[in-house]
Short mmCIF file of C-alpha atoms in Angstrom, two decimals:
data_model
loop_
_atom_site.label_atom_id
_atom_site.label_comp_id
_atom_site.label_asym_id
_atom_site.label_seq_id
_atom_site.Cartn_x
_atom_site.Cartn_y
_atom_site.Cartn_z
CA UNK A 1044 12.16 11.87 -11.45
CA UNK A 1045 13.60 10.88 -8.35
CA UNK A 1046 11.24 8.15 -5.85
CA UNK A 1047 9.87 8.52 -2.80
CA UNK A 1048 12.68 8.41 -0.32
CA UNK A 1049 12.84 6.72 3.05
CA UNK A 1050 15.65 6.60 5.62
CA UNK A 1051 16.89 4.66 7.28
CA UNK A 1052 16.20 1.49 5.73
CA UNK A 1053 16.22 -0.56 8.51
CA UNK A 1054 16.44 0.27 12.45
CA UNK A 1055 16.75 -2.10 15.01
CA UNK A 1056 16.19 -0.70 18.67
CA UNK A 1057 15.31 -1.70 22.09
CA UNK A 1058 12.10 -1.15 24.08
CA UNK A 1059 11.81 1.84 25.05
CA UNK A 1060 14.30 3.71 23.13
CA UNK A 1061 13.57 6.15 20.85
CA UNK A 1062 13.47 6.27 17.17
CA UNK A 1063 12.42 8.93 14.10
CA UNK A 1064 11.59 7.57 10.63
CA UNK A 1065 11.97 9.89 7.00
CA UNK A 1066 10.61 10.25 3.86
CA UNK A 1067 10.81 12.39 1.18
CA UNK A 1068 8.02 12.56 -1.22
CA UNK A 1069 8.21 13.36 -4.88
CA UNK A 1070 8.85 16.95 -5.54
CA UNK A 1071 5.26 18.62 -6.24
CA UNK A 1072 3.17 16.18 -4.60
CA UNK A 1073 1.29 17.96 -1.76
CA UNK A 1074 -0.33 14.62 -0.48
CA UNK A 1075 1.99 12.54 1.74
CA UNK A 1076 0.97 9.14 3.72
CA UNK A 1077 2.24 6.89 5.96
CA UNK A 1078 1.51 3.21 6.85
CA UNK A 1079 2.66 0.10 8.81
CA UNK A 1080 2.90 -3.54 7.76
CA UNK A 1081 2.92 -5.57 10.53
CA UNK A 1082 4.76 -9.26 9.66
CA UNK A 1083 1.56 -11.16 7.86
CA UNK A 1084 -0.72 -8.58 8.61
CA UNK A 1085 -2.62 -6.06 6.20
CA UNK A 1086 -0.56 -3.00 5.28
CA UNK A 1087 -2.45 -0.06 7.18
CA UNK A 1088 -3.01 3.46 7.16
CA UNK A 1089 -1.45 5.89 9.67
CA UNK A 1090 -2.03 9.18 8.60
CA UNK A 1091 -2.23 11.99 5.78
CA UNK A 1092 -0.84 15.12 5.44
CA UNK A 1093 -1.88 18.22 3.03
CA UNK A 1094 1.23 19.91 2.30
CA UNK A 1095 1.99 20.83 6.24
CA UNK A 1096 -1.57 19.87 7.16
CA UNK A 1097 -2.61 16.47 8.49
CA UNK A 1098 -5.98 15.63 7.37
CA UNK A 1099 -5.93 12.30 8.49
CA UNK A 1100 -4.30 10.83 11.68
CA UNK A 1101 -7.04 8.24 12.51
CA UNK A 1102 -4.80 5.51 11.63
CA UNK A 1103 -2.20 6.61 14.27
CA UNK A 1104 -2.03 3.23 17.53
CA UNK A 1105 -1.36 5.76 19.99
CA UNK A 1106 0.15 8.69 21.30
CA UNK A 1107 3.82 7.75 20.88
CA UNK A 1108 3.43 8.23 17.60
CA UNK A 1109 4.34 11.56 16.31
CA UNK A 1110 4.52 12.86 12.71
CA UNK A 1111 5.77 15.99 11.42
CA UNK A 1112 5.90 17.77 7.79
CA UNK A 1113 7.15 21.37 8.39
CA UNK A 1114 7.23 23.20 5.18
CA UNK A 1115 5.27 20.73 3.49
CA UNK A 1116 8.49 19.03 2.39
CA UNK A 1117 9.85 15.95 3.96
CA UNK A 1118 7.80 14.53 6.83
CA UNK A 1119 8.98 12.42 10.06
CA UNK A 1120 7.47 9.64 12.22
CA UNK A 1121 8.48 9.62 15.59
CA UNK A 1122 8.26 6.83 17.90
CA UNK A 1123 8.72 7.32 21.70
CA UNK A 1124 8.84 4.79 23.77
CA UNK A 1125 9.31 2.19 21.42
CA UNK A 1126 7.06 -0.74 22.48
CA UNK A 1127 7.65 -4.26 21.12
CA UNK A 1128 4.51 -4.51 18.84
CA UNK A 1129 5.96 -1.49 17.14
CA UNK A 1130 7.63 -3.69 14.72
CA UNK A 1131 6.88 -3.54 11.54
CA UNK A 1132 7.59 -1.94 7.98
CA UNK A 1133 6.82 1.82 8.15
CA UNK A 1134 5.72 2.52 4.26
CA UNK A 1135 5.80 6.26 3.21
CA UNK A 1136 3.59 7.51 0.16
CA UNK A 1137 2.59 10.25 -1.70
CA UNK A 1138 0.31 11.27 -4.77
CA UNK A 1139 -0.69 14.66 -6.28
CA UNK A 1140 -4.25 16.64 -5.25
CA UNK A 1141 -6.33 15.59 -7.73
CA UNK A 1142 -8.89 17.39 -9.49
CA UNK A 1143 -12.33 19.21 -7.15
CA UNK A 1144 -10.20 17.70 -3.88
CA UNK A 1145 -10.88 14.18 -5.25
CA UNK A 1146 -7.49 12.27 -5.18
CA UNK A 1147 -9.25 8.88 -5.43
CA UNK A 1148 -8.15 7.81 -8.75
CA UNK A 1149 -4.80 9.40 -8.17
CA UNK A 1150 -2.14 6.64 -7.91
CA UNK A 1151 0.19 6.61 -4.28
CA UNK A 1152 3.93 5.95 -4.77
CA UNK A 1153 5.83 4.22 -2.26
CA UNK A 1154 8.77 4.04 -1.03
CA UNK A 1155 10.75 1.11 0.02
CA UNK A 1156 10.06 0.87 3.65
CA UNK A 1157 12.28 1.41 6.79
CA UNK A 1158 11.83 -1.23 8.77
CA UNK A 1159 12.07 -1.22 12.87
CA UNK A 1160 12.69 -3.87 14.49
CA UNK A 1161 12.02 -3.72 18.24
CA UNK A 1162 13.68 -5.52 21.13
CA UNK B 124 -16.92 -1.08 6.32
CA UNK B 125 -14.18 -1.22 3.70
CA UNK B 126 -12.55 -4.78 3.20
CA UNK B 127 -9.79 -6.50 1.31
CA UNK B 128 -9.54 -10.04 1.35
CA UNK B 129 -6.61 -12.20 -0.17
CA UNK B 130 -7.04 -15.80 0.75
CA UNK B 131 -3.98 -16.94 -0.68
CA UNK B 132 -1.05 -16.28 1.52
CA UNK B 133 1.81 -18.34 -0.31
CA UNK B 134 1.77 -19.50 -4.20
CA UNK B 135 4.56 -21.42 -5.44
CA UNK B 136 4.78 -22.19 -9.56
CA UNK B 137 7.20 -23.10 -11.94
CA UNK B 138 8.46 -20.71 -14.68
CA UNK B 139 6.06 -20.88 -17.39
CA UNK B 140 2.51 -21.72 -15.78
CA UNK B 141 0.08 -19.31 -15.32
CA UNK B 142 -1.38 -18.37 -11.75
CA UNK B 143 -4.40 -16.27 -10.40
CA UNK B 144 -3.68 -13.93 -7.83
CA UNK B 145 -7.77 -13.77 -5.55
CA UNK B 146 -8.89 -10.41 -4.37
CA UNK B 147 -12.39 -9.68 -2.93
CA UNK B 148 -13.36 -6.74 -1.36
CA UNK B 149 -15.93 -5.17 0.91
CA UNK B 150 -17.41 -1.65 0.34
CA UNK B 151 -20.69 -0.06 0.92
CA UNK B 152 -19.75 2.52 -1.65
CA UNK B 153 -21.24 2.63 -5.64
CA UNK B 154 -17.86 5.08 -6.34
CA UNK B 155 -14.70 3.05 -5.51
CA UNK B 156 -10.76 2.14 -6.98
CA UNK B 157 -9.13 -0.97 -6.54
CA UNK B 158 -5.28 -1.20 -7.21
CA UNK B 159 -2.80 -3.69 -7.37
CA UNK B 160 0.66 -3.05 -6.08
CA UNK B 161 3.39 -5.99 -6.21
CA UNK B 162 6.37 -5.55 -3.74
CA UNK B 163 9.74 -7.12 -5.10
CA UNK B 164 12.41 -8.13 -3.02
CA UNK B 165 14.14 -4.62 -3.02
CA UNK B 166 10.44 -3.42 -0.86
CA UNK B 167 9.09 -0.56 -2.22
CA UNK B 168 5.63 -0.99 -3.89
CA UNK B 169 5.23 -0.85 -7.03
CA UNK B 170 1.78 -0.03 -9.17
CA UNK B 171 0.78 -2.14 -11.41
CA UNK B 172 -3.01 -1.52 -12.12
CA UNK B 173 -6.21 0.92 -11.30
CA UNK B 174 -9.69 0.19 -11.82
CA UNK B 175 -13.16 1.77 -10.85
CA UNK B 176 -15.95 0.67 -9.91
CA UNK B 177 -17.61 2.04 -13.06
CA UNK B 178 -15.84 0.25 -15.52
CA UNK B 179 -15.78 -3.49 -15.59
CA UNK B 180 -13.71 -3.91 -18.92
CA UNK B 181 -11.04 -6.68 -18.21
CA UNK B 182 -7.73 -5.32 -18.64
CA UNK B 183 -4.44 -6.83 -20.33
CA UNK B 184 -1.39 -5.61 -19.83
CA UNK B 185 1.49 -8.24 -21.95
CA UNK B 186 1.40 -11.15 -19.50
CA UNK B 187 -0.53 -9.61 -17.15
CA UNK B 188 -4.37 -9.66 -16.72
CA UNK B 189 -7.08 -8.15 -14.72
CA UNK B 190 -10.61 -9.43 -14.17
CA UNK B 191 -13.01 -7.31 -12.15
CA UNK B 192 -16.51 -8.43 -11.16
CA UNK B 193 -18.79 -6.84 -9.42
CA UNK B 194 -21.17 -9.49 -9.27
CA UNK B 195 -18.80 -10.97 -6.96
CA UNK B 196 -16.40 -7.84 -5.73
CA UNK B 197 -13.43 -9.61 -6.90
CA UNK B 198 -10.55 -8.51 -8.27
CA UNK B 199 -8.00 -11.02 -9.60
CA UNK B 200 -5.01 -11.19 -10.94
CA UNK B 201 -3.49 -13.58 -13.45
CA UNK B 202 0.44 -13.60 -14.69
CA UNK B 203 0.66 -15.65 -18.08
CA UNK B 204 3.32 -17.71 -18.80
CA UNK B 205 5.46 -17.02 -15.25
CA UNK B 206 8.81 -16.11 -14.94
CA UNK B 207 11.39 -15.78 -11.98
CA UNK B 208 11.47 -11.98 -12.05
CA UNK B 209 7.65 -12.00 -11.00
CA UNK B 210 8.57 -13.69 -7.66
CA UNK B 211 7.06 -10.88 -5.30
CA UNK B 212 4.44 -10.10 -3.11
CA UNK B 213 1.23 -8.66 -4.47
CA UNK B 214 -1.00 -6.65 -2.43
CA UNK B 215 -4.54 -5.82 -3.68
CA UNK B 216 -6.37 -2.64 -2.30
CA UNK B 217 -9.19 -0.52 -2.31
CA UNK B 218 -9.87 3.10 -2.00
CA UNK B 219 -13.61 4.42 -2.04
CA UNK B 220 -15.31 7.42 -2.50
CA UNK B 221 -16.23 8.06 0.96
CA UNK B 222 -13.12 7.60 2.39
CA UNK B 223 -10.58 10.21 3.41
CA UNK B 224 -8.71 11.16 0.42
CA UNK B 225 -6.23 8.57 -0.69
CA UNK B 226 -6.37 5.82 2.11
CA UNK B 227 -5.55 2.35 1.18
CA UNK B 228 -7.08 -0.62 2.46
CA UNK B 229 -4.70 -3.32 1.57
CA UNK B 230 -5.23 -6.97 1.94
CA UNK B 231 -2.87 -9.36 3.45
CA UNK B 232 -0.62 -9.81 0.57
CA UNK B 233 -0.17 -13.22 -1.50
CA UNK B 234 3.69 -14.41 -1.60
CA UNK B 235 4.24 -15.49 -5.42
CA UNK B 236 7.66 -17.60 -5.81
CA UNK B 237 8.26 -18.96 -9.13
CA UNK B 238 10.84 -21.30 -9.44
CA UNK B 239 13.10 -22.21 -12.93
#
């Protein structure tokens, strides 16, 4: 079965532009993630989605963040302005539901990472 | 608080030793998963292992080996017998119970580079 899909690979922009990242999950899997790995730093959590829902967005820096998952398909992560610190690898996962609405032990696939470079 | 530590940024070996990859973790939580992922040079992450917190069986897997202790709340990783294609980086991370459904807590990543 085909990955988990992210495009573009790699963006490089300037401060203050604009700039939307995509994934595409496996088919069937409802649950859909996104995080950030800042250069050295811990690969974090931005936010979850159910299908079209987002149960999670507590990870999110700020408000020029913006993610999307109409249909429950393919989601987007929007960044506007782009601020320097923005930089970073922007991960996309996703798993199945598991079991009584307990995905713990379910396993996240992950793309390959588009990574945005600010300047 | 959840909490992954990996103290080892960088590990260089040469084809053919062994090395042990350290994870420890924080968590308040008695129902908890901990997960490697390694990350070649291509980037995506790759899954390697799952464990929980209820079973501490050390797991083998050909060269690879797992030893989880609670005792300690580490987590480490050993390669046997190295080779080039296991130059990567290797993220441990945790996922418990009382956290929202399927977020990660990664640690910092430890660099492996084996040379020939």
């Amino acid at each position: 079965e085909a990955g988990v899909t992210q495009f573009p690979s790699h963006s490089v922009i300037e401060k203050g532009q604009t700039v939307t990242l995509r994934c595409d999950p496996i088919s069937g899997h409802d649950n859909l993630y996104w995080y950030r790995r800042v250069m050295g730093k811990e690969i974090k959590f931005l936010l979850h989605f159910v299908k079209e829902s987002k149960q999670d967005e507590s990870g999110m820096p700020n408000n020029r963040f913006l993610a999307e998952r109409t249909g429950g398909t393919y989601s987007t992560l929007k960044v506007q302005p782009a601020e320097l610190e923005d930089s970073g690898v922007y991960f996309c996962a996703s798993s199945q539901v598991g079991q009584r609405g307990f995905s713990g032990a379910n396993v996240l696939t992950f793309g390959a990472g588009s990574r945005l470079t600010v300047l | 608080a959840q909490k992954v530590t990996q103290a080892q940024t960088e590990i260089s070996v040469v084809e053919k030793e062994d090395v042990t990859l350290d994870c420890v973790y924080e968590t308040r939580d008695t129902t908890y998963y901990l997960f490697w992922y390694k990350q070649p040079p291509s980037g995506e992450l790759v899954f390697l292992i799952r464990r929980n917190s209820f079973d501490e069986q050390n797991e083998i897997s050909g060269r690879y080996s797992w030893n989880f202790q609670k005792s300690t709340s580490s987590f480490n990783f050993t390669i046997t017998a190295s080779q080039v294609v296991d130059s990567a980086v290797y993220f441990c991370a945790l996922r418990s119970r009382g956290s929202t459904l399927g977020r990660l807590y990664f640690g910092r990543g430890t660099q492996l580079t084996v040379w020939p």
